[in-house]
Short mmCIF file of N, CA and C in Angstrom, two decimals:
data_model
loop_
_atom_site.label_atom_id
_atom_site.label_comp_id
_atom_site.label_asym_id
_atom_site.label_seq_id
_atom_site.Cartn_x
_atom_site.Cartn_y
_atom_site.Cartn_z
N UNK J 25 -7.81 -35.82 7.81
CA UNK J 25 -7.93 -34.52 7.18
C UNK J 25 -7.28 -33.44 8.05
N UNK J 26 -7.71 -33.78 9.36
CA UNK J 26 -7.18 -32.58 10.71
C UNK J 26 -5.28 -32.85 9.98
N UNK J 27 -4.89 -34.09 10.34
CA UNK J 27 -3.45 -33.99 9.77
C UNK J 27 -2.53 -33.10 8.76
N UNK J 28 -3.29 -33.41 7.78
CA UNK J 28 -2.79 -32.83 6.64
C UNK J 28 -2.96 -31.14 6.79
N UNK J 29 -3.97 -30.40 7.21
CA UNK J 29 -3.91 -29.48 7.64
C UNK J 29 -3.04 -28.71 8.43
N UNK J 30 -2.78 -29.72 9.25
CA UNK J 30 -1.47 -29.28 10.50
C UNK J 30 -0.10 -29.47 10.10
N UNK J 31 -0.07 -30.34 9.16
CA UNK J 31 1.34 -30.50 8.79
C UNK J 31 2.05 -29.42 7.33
N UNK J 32 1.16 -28.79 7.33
CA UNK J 32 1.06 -27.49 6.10
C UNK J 32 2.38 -26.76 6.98
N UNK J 33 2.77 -25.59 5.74
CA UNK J 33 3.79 -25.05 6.38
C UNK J 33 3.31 -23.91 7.07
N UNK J 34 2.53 -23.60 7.01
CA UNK J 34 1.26 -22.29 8.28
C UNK J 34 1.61 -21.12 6.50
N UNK J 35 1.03 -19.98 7.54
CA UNK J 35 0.62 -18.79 6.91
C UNK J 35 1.67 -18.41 6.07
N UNK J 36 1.72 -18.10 5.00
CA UNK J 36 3.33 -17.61 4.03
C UNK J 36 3.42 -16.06 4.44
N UNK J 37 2.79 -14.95 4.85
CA UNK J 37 3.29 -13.98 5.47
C UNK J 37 3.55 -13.74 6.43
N UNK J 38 3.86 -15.16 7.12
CA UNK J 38 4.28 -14.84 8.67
C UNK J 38 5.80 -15.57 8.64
N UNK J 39 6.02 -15.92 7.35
CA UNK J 39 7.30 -16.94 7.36
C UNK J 39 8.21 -15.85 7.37
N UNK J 40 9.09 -15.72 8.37
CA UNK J 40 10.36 -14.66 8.96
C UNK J 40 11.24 -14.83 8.05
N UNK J 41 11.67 -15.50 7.07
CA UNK J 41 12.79 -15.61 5.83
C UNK J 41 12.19 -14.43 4.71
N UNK J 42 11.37 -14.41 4.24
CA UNK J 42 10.95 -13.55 3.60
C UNK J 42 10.33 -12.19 3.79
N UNK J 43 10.71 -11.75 5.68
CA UNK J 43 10.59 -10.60 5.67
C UNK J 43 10.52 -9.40 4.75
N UNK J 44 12.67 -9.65 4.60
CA UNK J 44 13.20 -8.81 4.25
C UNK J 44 12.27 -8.53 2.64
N UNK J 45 12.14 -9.14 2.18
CA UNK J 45 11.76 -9.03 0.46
C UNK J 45 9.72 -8.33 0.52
N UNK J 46 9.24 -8.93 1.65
CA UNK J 46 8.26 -8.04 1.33
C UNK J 46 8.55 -6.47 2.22
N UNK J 47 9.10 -6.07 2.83
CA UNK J 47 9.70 -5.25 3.29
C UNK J 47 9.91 -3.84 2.09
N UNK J 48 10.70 -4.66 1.32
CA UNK J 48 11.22 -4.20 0.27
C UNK J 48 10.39 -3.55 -0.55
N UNK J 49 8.92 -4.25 -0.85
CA UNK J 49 8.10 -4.37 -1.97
C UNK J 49 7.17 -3.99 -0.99
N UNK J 50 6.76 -3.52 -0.42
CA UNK J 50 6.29 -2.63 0.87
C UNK J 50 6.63 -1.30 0.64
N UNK J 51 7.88 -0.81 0.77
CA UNK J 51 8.62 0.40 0.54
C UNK J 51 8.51 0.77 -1.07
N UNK J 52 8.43 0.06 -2.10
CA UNK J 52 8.62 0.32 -2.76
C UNK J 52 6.97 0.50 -3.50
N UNK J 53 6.22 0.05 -3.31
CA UNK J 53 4.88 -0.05 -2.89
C UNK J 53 4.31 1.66 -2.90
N UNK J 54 4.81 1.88 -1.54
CA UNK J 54 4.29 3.20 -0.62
C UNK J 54 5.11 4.61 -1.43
N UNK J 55 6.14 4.47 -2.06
CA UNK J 55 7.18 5.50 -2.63
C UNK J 55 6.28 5.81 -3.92
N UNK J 56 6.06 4.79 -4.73
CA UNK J 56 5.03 5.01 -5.94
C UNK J 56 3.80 5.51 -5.38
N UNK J 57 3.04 4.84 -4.81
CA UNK J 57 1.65 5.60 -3.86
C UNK J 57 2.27 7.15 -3.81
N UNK J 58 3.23 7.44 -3.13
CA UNK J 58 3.24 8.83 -2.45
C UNK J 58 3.47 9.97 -3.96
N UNK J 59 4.00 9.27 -4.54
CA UNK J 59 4.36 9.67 -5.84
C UNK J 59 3.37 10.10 -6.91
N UNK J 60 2.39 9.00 -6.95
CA UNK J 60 0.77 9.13 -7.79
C UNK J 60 0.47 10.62 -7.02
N UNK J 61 -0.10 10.19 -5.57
CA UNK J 61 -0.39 11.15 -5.01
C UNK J 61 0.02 12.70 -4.78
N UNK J 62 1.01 12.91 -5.15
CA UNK J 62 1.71 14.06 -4.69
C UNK J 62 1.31 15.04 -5.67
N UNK J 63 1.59 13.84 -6.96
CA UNK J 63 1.88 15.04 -8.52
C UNK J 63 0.37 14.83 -9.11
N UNK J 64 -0.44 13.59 -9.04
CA UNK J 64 -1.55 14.08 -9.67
C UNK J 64 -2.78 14.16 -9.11
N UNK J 65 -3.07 13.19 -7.98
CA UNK J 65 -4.25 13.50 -7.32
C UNK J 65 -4.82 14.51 -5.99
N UNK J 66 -3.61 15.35 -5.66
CA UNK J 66 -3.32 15.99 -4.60
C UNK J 66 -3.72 17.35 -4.96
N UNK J 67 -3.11 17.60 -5.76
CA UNK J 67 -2.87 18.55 -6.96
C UNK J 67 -4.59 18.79 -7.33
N UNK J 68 -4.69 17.60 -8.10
CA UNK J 68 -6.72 18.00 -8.32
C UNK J 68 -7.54 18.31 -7.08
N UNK J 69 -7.36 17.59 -6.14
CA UNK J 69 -7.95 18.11 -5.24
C UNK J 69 -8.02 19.42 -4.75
N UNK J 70 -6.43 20.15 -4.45
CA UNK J 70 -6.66 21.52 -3.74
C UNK J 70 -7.16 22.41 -4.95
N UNK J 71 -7.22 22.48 -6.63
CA UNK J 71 -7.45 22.93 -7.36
C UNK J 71 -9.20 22.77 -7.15
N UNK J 72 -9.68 21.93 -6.82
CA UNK J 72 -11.20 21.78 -6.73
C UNK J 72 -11.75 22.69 -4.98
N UNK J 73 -10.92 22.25 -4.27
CA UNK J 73 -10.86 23.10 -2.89
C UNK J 73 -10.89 24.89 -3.24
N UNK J 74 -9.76 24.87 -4.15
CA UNK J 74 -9.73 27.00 -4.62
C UNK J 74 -11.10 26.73 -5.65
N UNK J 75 -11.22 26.22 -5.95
CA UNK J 75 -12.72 26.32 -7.01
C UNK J 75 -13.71 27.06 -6.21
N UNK J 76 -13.84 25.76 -5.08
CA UNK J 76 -14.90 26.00 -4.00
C UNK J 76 -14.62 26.81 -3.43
N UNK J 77 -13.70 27.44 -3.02
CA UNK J 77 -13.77 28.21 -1.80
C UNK J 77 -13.75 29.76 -3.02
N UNK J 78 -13.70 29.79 -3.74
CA UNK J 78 -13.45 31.12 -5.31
C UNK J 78 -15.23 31.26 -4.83
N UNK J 79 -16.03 30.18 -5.09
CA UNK J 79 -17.43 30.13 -5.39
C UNK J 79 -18.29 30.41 -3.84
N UNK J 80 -17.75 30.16 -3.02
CA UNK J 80 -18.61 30.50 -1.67
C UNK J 80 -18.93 32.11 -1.39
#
């Protein structure tokens, strides 16, 4: 059983051939994130921040 275990090809995100592609999908990942964030949830927030700070 120990064998077959060891003879696996190990971890698939550590395999250095496929850097580049999660790299990619990483970046492209984080650009949409920043994007959600910028235009709609960022936005609600400081609008709830002038709420609060209107009301103190």
């Amino acid at each position: 059983m120990a064998e077959t275990a060891a003879s696996g090809p190990g971890m698939p995100q550590l395999d250095v051939t496929t850097f580049s592609n999660q790299i990619f999908w990483l970046v492209v990942a984080m650009v949409v994130l920043y994007f959600i964030m910028s235009r709609v949830a960022l936005p609600r927030v400081a609008s709830v921040l002038a709420d609060r700070r209107g009301a103190i």
